[in-house]
PDB file of C-alpha atoms in Angstrom:
ATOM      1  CA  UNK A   1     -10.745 -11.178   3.252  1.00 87.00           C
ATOM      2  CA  UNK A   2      -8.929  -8.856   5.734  1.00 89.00           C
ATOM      3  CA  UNK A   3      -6.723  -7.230   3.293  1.00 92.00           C
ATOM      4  CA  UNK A   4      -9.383  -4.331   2.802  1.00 94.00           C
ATOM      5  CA  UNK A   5      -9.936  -3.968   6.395  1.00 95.00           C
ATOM      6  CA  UNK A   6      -6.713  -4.072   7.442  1.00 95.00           C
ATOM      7  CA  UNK A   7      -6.346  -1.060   4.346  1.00 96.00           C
ATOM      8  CA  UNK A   8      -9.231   0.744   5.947  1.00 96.00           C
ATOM      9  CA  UNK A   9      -7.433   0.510   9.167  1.00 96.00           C
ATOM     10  CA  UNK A  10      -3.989   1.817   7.972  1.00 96.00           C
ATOM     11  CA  UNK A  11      -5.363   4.813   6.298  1.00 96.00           C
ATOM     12  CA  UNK A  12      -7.765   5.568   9.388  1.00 97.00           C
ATOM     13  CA  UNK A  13      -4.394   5.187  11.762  1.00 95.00           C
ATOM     14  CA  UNK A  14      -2.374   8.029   8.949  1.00 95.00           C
ATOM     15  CA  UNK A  15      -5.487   9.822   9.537  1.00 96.00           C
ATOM     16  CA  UNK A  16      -5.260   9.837  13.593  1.00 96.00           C
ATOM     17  CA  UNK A  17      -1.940   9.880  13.981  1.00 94.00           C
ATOM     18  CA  UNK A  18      -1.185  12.560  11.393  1.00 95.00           C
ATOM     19  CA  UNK A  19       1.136  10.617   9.029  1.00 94.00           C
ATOM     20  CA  UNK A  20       0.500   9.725   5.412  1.00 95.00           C
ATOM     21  CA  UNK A  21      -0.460   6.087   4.012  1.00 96.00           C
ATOM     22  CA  UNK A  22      -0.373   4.882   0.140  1.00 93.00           C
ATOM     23  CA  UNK A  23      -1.639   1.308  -0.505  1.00 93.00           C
ATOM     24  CA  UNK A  24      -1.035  -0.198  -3.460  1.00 92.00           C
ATOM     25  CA  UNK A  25      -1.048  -4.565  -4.521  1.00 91.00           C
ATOM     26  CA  UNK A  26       1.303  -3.323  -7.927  1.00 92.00           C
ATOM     27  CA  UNK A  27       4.720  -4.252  -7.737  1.00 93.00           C
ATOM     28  CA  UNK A  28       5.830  -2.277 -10.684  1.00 91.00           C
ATOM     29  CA  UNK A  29       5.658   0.855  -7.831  1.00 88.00           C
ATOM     30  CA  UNK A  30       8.436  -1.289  -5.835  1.00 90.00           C
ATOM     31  CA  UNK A  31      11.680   0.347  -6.741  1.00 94.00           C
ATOM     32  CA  UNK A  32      14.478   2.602  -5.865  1.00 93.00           C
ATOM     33  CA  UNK A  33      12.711   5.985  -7.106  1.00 94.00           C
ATOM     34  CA  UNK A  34       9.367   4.900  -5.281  1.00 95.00           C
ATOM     35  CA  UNK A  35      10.407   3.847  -1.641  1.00 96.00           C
ATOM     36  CA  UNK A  36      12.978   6.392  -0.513  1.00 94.00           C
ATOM     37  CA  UNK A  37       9.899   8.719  -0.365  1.00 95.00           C
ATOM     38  CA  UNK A  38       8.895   6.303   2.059  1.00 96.00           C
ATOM     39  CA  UNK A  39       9.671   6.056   5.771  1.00 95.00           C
ATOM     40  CA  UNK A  40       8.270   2.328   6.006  1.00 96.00           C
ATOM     41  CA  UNK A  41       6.766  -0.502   3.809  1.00 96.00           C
ATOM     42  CA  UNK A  42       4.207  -2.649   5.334  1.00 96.00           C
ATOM     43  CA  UNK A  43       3.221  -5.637   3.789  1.00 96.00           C
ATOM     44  CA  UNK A  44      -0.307  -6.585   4.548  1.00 96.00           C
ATOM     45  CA  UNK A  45      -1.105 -10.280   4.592  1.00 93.00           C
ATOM     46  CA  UNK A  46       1.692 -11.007   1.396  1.00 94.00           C
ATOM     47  CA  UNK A  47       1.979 -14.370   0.262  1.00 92.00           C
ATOM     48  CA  UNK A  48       3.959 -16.172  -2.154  1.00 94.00           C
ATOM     49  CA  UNK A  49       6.666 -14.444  -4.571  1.00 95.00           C
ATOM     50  CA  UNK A  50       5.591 -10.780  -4.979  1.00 96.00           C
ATOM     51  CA  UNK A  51       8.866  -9.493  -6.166  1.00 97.00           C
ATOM     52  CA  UNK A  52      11.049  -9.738  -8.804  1.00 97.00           C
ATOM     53  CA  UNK A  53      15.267  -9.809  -8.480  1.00 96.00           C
ATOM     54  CA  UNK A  54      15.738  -6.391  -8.834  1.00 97.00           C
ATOM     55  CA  UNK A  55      12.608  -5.025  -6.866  1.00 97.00           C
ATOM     56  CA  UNK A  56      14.303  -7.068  -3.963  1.00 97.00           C
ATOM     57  CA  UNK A  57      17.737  -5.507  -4.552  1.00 97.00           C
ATOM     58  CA  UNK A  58      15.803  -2.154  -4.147  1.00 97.00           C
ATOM     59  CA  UNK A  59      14.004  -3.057  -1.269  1.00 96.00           C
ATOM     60  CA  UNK A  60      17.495  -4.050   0.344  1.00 96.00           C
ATOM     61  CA  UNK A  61      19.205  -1.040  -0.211  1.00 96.00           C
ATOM     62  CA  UNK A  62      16.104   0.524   0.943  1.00 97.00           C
ATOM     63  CA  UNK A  63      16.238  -1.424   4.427  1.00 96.00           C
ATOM     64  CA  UNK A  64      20.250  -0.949   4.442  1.00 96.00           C
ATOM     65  CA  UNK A  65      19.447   3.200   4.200  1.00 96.00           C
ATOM     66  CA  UNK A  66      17.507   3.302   6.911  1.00 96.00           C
ATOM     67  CA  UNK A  67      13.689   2.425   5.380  1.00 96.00           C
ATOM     68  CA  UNK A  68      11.796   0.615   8.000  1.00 96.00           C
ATOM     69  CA  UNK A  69       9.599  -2.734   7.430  1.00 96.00           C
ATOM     70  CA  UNK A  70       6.029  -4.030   8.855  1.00 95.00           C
ATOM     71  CA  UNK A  71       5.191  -7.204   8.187  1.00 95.00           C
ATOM     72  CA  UNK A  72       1.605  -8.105   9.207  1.00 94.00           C
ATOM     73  CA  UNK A  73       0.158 -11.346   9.494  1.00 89.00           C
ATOM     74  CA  UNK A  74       0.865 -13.757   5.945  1.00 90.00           C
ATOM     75  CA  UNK A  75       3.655 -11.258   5.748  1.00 94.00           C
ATOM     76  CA  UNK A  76       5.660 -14.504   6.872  1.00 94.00           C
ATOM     77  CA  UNK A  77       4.350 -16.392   3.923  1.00 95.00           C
ATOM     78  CA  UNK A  78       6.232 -14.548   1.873  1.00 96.00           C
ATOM     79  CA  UNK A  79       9.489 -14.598  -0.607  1.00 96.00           C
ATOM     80  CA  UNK A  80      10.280 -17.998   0.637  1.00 96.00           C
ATOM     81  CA  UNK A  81      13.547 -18.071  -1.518  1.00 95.00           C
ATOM     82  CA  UNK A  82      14.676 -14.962  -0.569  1.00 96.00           C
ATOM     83  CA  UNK A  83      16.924 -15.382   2.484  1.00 95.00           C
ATOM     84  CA  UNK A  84      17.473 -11.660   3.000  1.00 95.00           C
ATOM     85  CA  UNK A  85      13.998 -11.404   3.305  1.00 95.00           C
ATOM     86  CA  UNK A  86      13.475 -14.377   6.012  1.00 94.00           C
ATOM     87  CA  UNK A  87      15.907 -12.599   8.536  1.00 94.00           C
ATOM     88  CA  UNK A  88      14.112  -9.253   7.722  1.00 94.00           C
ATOM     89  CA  UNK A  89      10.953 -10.844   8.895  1.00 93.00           C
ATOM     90  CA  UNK A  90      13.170 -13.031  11.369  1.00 90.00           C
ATOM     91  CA  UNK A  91      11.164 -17.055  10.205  1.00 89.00           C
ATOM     92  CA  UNK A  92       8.635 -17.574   7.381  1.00 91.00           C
ATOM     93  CA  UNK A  93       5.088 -19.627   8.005  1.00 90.00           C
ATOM     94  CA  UNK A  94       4.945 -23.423   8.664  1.00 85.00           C
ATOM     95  CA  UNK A  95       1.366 -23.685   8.278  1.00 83.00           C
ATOM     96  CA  UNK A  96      -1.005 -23.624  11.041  1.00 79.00           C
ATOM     97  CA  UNK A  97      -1.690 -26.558  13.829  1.00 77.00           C
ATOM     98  CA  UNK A  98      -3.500 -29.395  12.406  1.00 78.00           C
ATOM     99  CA  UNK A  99      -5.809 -28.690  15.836  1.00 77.00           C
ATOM    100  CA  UNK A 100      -6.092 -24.668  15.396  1.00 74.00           C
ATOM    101  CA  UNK A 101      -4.938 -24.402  18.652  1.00 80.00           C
ATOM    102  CA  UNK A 102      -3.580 -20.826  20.301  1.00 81.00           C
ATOM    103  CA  UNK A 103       0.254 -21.550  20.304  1.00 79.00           C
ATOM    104  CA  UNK A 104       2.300 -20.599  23.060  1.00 85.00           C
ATOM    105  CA  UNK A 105       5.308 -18.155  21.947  1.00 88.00           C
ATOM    106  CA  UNK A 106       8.546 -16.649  23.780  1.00 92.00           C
ATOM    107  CA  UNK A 107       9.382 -13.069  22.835  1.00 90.00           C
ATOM    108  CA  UNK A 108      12.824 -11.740  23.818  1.00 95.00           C
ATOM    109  CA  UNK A 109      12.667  -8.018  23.491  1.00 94.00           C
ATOM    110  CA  UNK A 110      16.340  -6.345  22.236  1.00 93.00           C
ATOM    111  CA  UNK A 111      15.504  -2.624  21.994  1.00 92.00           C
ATOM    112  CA  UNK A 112      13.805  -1.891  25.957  1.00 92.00           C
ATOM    113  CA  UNK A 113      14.106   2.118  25.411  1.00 93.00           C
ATOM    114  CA  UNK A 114      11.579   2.353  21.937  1.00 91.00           C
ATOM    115  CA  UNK A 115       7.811   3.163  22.927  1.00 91.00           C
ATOM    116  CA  UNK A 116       6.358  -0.129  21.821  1.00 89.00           C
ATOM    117  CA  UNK A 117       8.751  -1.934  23.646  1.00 90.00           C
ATOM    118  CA  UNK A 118       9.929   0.193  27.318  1.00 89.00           C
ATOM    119  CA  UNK A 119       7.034  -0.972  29.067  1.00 91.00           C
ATOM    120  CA  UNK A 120       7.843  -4.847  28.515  1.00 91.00           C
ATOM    121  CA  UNK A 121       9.673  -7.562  30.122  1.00 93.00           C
ATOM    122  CA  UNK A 122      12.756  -8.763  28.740  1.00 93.00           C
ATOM    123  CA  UNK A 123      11.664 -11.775  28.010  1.00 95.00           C
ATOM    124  CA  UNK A 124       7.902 -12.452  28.070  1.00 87.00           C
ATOM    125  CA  UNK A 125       5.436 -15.402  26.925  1.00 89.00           C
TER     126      UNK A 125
END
């Protein structure tokens, strides 16, 4: 149910911010010729097995090149038996508390010069 939203919200953001956004749920668009006209990928609440073998050998040399990845929400829940892409999103999803409850987190922050990350604590919960 948030997939469209969260659409609505990338294009408005390429809008704003003056970059350019394509969305797209094909996978046939996920190869070499495709994504190196592409600064980043974002996948937008992914689940399951979305790409084949040699869409994910794309993707990787796409990552190794330089191509940048966001992975949004059920991003996590995603390629489980690809292990190149569970240290690309760095753990996959485990399911949610039986008692919904907020979770408590530790985030150690590695890059402390990049604008989403200068004004944070090291290490922060």
């Amino acid at each position: 149910e948030s997939i469209g939203p969260g659409k609505e919200a990338l294009l408005k953001m390429g809008q704003q911010y003056g970059f350019q956004v394509d969305t797209t749920e094909n996978a046939e668009y996920f190869h070499e010729d495709t994504l190196k006209r592409y600064s980043a990928v974002v996948f937008l609440n992914t689940t399951g097995d979305v790409l084949n073998h040699i869409q994910q050998a794309d993707f990787e040399r796409y990552i190794q090149a330089g191509g940048a990845f966001v992975g949004i929400h059920a991003a996590s829940d995603t390629e489980y038996n690809w292990p190149r892409f569970g240290k690309l999103v760095g753990a996959w999803f485990n399911g949610h508390p039986s008692n919904h409850t907020v979770q408590a987190a530790r985030f150690n922050v590695f890059i402390t010069d990049h604008p989403a990350t200068k004004k944070l604590a090291d290490v922060w919960d």
